[in-house]
């Protein structure tokens, strides 16, 4: 092996979220946010990648790329367009998709909630209202009853800290509130939802009889934790150090305790019926960047490499965050998201290389890596203007074109690592922007 080569034992896949790829006007919270004119480039999530219609083509592309794993989401508003209603056609759609993935030899992990609520749930106060917890659990039961024989691994909730901070503290995402008290309520209620969903999924799958499709795999449930490194801007300034520590605790540490262990520590609020325990079967870590802190909020280290959204590229952080979780509970780790906004695809291969190398050289039990994301897609507030995909989408024609980084990903999956020849072809000529 050359100097730049390395091997890895984790399997490689890609991650996505229903709202970001499917398209459709479903009256959900992000359809509503678009209607309020809140998407920066004016793009409409009803368009996205039209994946709901083009899923066969997309699964074929994933198979061709050699993906071993795929993290996909279901759209709650599609499955339950009104309170108490269930759309059987939507569930049949997801069954077909899961069967196609199985035929393609791609192992699915299913996300139940990824930022988007049905309009009717939002109108009742969403996760800010504890009376709504049973509504989420009813949805979980509907999904597991319909799809539980085809998928054994679940992410209950994606990035509760990001969802609550952007929607309820900064007010940039739906529902656009700015209240610390509400933010803490949302995280606490979501943690209760996770714990209860964890138990529900295990109970339901263990009592499901084998169907003709079988019940593949052991049930595994987690939540996807958005993690970053919080570093003081000036490492010897006590104020910077304390602010970094407090931010890390509030944004990450307290959230992990509640979701992993059912331990609601300050500033979260404990629901009386949740008992401490272990409520995850693996760690699901979403990692993108480091925040450099001198005061409450977010900052970028001067002179650091950045992506096209100005986020610092800090590969070492991926192992630091995974290690933080492993220390809390020694369990297998899946990197359920990692990727970058690189609109021209000029440094994505290097980004992947650097992050995978850090993971491969760590002593942590990293079992899977899901790149965010397979296709360019609707990037929330940034709409269609921020490209994270291994596959380019022409939104007008919906033509899919595998990028150079997609070819790189295919080659390293085939090789089980990065050979010197692959490095020379795809990575050597790439440099980050500063
Ligand atoms: C989210 C994704 C998002 C990605 C890039 C993650 O925090 O889960 O939905 O597209 O970051 O911003």
mmCIF file with all atom_site columns, N, CA and C in Angstrom, residues 346-373:
data_model
loop_
_atom_site.group_PDB
_atom_site.id
_atom_site.type_symbol
_atom_site.label_atom_id
_atom_site.label_alt_id
_atom_site.label_comp_id
_atom_site.label_asym_id
_atom_site.label_entity_id
_atom_site.label_seq_id
_atom_site.pdbx_PDB_ins_code
_atom_site.Cartn_x
_atom_site.Cartn_y
_atom_site.Cartn_z
_atom_site.occupancy
_atom_site.B_iso_or_equiv
_atom_site.pdbx_formal_charge
_atom_site.auth_seq_id
_atom_site.auth_comp_id
_atom_site.auth_asym_id
_atom_site.auth_atom_id
_atom_site.pdbx_PDB_model_num
ATOM 1  N N  . UNK A 1 346 ? -15.602 19.956 -6.047 1.00 0.00 ? 346 UNK A N  1
ATOM 2  C CA . UNK A 1 346 ? -14.154 20.089 -6.228 1.00 0.00 ? 346 UNK A CA 1
ATOM 3  C C  . UNK A 1 346 ? -13.350 19.553 -5.030 1.00 0.00 ? 346 UNK A C  1
ATOM 4  N N  . UNK A 1 347 ? -14.017 19.342 -3.883 1.00 0.00 ? 347 UNK A N  1
ATOM 5  C CA . UNK A 1 347 ? -13.250 18.827 -2.737 1.00 0.00 ? 347 UNK A CA 1
ATOM 6  C C  . UNK A 1 347 ? -13.984 17.723 -1.985 1.00 0.00 ? 347 UNK A C  1
ATOM 7  N N  . UNK A 1 348 ? -15.125 17.259 -2.500 1.00 0.00 ? 348 UNK A N  1
ATOM 8  C CA . UNK A 1 348 ? -15.898 16.260 -1.756 1.00 0.00 ? 348 UNK A CA 1
ATOM 9  C C  . UNK A 1 348 ? -15.119 14.956 -1.575 1.00 0.00 ? 348 UNK A C  1
ATOM 10 N N  . UNK A 1 349 ? -14.385 14.527 -2.593 1.00 0.00 ? 349 UNK A N  1
ATOM 11 C CA . UNK A 1 349 ? -13.631 13.270 -2.457 1.00 0.00 ? 349 UNK A CA 1
ATOM 12 C C  . UNK A 1 349 ? -12.593 13.410 -1.340 1.00 0.00 ? 349 UNK A C  1
ATOM 13 N N  . UNK A 1 350 ? -11.943 14.570 -1.269 1.00 0.00 ? 350 UNK A N  1
ATOM 14 C CA . UNK A 1 350 ? -10.965 14.767 -0.189 1.00 0.00 ? 350 UNK A CA 1
ATOM 15 C C  . UNK A 1 350 ? -11.656 14.777 1.174  1.00 0.00 ? 350 UNK A C  1
ATOM 16 N N  . UNK A 1 351 ? -12.807 15.406 1.222  1.00 0.00 ? 351 UNK A N  1
ATOM 17 C CA . UNK A 1 351 ? -13.565 15.462 2.489  1.00 0.00 ? 351 UNK A CA 1
ATOM 18 C C  . UNK A 1 351 ? -13.888 14.034 2.958  1.00 0.00 ? 351 UNK A C  1
ATOM 19 N N  . UNK A 1 352 ? -14.376 13.217 2.032  1.00 0.00 ? 352 UNK A N  1
ATOM 20 C CA . UNK A 1 352 ? -14.727 11.833 2.394  1.00 0.00 ? 352 UNK A CA 1
ATOM 21 C C  . UNK A 1 352 ? -13.463 11.087 2.830  1.00 0.00 ? 352 UNK A C  1
ATOM 22 N N  . UNK A 1 353 ? -12.430 11.245 2.032  1.00 0.00 ? 353 UNK A N  1
ATOM 23 C CA . UNK A 1 353 ? -11.159 10.574 2.333  1.00 0.00 ? 353 UNK A CA 1
ATOM 24 C C  . UNK A 1 353 ? -10.688 10.934 3.742  1.00 0.00 ? 353 UNK A C  1
ATOM 25 N N  . UNK A 1 354 ? -10.650 12.231 4.037  1.00 0.00 ? 354 UNK A N  1
ATOM 26 C CA . UNK A 1 354 ? -10.116 12.671 5.330  1.00 0.00 ? 354 UNK A CA 1
ATOM 27 C C  . UNK A 1 354 ? -10.953 12.144 6.497  1.00 0.00 ? 354 UNK A C  1
ATOM 28 N N  . UNK A 1 355 ? -12.280 12.169 6.332  1.00 0.00 ? 355 UNK A N  1
ATOM 29 C CA . UNK A 1 355 ? -13.133 11.714 7.442  1.00 0.00 ? 355 UNK A CA 1
ATOM 30 C C  . UNK A 1 355 ? -13.045 10.197 7.614  1.00 0.00 ? 355 UNK A C  1
ATOM 31 N N  . UNK A 1 356 ? -13.044 9.465  6.504  1.00 0.00 ? 356 UNK A N  1
ATOM 32 C CA . UNK A 1 356 ? -12.960 8.002  6.620  1.00 0.00 ? 356 UNK A CA 1
ATOM 33 C C  . UNK A 1 356 ? -11.624 7.579  7.213  1.00 0.00 ? 356 UNK A C  1
ATOM 34 N N  . UNK A 1 357 ? -10.575 8.314  6.855  1.00 0.00 ? 357 UNK A N  1
ATOM 35 C CA . UNK A 1 357 ? -9.242  7.963  7.375  1.00 0.00 ? 357 UNK A CA 1
ATOM 36 C C  . UNK A 1 357 ? -9.212  8.129  8.893  1.00 0.00 ? 357 UNK A C  1
ATOM 37 N N  . UNK A 1 358 ? -9.772  9.237  9.365  1.00 0.00 ? 358 UNK A N  1
ATOM 38 C CA . UNK A 1 358 ? -9.822  9.458  10.815 1.00 0.00 ? 358 UNK A CA 1
ATOM 39 C C  . UNK A 1 358 ? -10.602 8.321  11.487 1.00 0.00 ? 358 UNK A C  1
ATOM 40 N N  . UNK A 1 359 ? -11.713 7.925  10.883 1.00 0.00 ? 359 UNK A N  1
ATOM 41 C CA . UNK A 1 359 ? -12.514 6.846  11.470 1.00 0.00 ? 359 UNK A CA 1
ATOM 42 C C  . UNK A 1 359 ? -11.747 5.527  11.458 1.00 0.00 ? 359 UNK A C  1
ATOM 43 N N  . UNK A 1 360 ? -11.117 5.240  10.308 1.00 0.00 ? 360 UNK A N  1
ATOM 44 C CA . UNK A 1 360 ? -10.411 3.961  10.171 1.00 0.00 ? 360 UNK A CA 1
ATOM 45 C C  . UNK A 1 360 ? -9.246  3.881  11.143 1.00 0.00 ? 360 UNK A C  1
ATOM 46 N N  . UNK A 1 361 ? -8.635  5.024  11.443 1.00 0.00 ? 361 UNK A N  1
ATOM 47 C CA . UNK A 1 361 ? -7.475  5.008  12.342 1.00 0.00 ? 361 UNK A CA 1
ATOM 48 C C  . UNK A 1 361 ? -7.864  5.106  13.816 1.00 0.00 ? 361 UNK A C  1
ATOM 49 N N  . UNK A 1 362 ? -9.150  5.321  14.082 1.00 0.00 ? 362 UNK A N  1
ATOM 50 C CA . UNK A 1 362 ? -9.580  5.384  15.487 1.00 0.00 ? 362 UNK A CA 1
ATOM 51 C C  . UNK A 1 362 ? -9.727  3.948  15.996 1.00 0.00 ? 362 UNK A C  1
ATOM 52 N N  . UNK A 1 363 ? -9.771  3.798  17.299 1.00 0.00 ? 363 UNK A N  1
ATOM 53 C CA . UNK A 1 363 ? -9.973  2.438  17.827 1.00 0.00 ? 363 UNK A CA 1
ATOM 54 C C  . UNK A 1 363 ? -11.425 2.195  18.161 1.00 0.00 ? 363 UNK A C  1
ATOM 55 N N  . UNK A 1 364 ? -12.294 2.993  17.575 1.00 0.00 ? 364 UNK A N  1
ATOM 56 C CA . UNK A 1 364 ? -13.714 2.912  17.930 1.00 0.00 ? 364 UNK A CA 1
ATOM 57 C C  . UNK A 1 364 ? -14.427 1.879  17.065 1.00 0.00 ? 364 UNK A C  1
ATOM 58 N N  . UNK A 1 365 ? -15.496 1.262  17.593 1.00 0.00 ? 365 UNK A N  1
ATOM 59 C CA . UNK A 1 365 ? -16.232 0.274  16.797 1.00 0.00 ? 365 UNK A CA 1
ATOM 60 C C  . UNK A 1 365 ? -17.189 0.942  15.800 1.00 0.00 ? 365 UNK A C  1
ATOM 61 N N  . UNK A 1 366 ? -16.626 1.573  14.783 1.00 0.00 ? 366 UNK A N  1
ATOM 62 C CA . UNK A 1 366 ? -17.456 2.233  13.774 1.00 0.00 ? 366 UNK A CA 1
ATOM 63 C C  . UNK A 1 366 ? -17.890 1.161  12.782 1.00 0.00 ? 366 UNK A C  1
ATOM 64 N N  . UNK A 1 367 ? -19.154 0.866  12.760 1.00 0.00 ? 367 UNK A N  1
ATOM 65 C CA . UNK A 1 367 ? -19.643 -0.236 11.923 1.00 0.00 ? 367 UNK A CA 1
ATOM 66 C C  . UNK A 1 367 ? -20.129 0.235  10.560 1.00 0.00 ? 367 UNK A C  1
ATOM 67 N N  . UNK A 1 368 ? -20.692 1.437  10.521 1.00 0.00 ? 368 UNK A N  1
ATOM 68 C CA . UNK A 1 368 ? -21.263 1.926  9.262  1.00 0.00 ? 368 UNK A CA 1
ATOM 69 C C  . UNK A 1 368 ? -20.961 3.410  9.080  1.00 0.00 ? 368 UNK A C  1
ATOM 70 N N  . UNK A 1 369 ? -20.929 3.806  7.816  1.00 0.00 ? 369 UNK A N  1
ATOM 71 C CA . UNK A 1 369 ? -20.759 5.225  7.474  1.00 0.00 ? 369 UNK A CA 1
ATOM 72 C C  . UNK A 1 369 ? -21.784 5.536  6.388  1.00 0.00 ? 369 UNK A C  1
ATOM 73 N N  . UNK A 1 370 ? -22.695 6.446  6.677  1.00 0.00 ? 370 UNK A N  1
ATOM 74 C CA . UNK A 1 370 ? -23.724 6.848  5.699  1.00 0.00 ? 370 UNK A CA 1
ATOM 75 C C  . UNK A 1 370 ? -23.369 8.245  5.213  1.00 0.00 ? 370 UNK A C  1
ATOM 76 N N  . UNK A 1 371 ? -22.986 8.353  3.959  1.00 0.00 ? 371 UNK A N  1
ATOM 77 C CA . UNK A 1 371 ? -22.643 9.677  3.457  1.00 0.00 ? 371 UNK A CA 1
ATOM 78 C C  . UNK A 1 371 ? -23.908 10.503 3.262  1.00 0.00 ? 371 UNK A C  1
ATOM 79 N N  . UNK A 1 372 ? -23.848 11.760 3.688  1.00 0.00 ? 372 UNK A N  1
ATOM 80 C CA . UNK A 1 372 ? -24.942 12.693 3.404  1.00 0.00 ? 372 UNK A CA 1
ATOM 81 C C  . UNK A 1 372 ? -24.513 13.525 2.220  1.00 0.00 ? 372 UNK A C  1
ATOM 82 N N  . UNK A 1 373 ? -25.094 13.349 1.052  1.00 0.00 ? 373 UNK A N  1
ATOM 83 C CA . UNK A 1 373 ? -26.194 12.454 0.820  1.00 0.00 ? 373 UNK A CA 1
ATOM 84 C C  . UNK A 1 373 ? -26.022 11.845 -0.566 1.00 0.00 ? 373 UNK A C  1
#
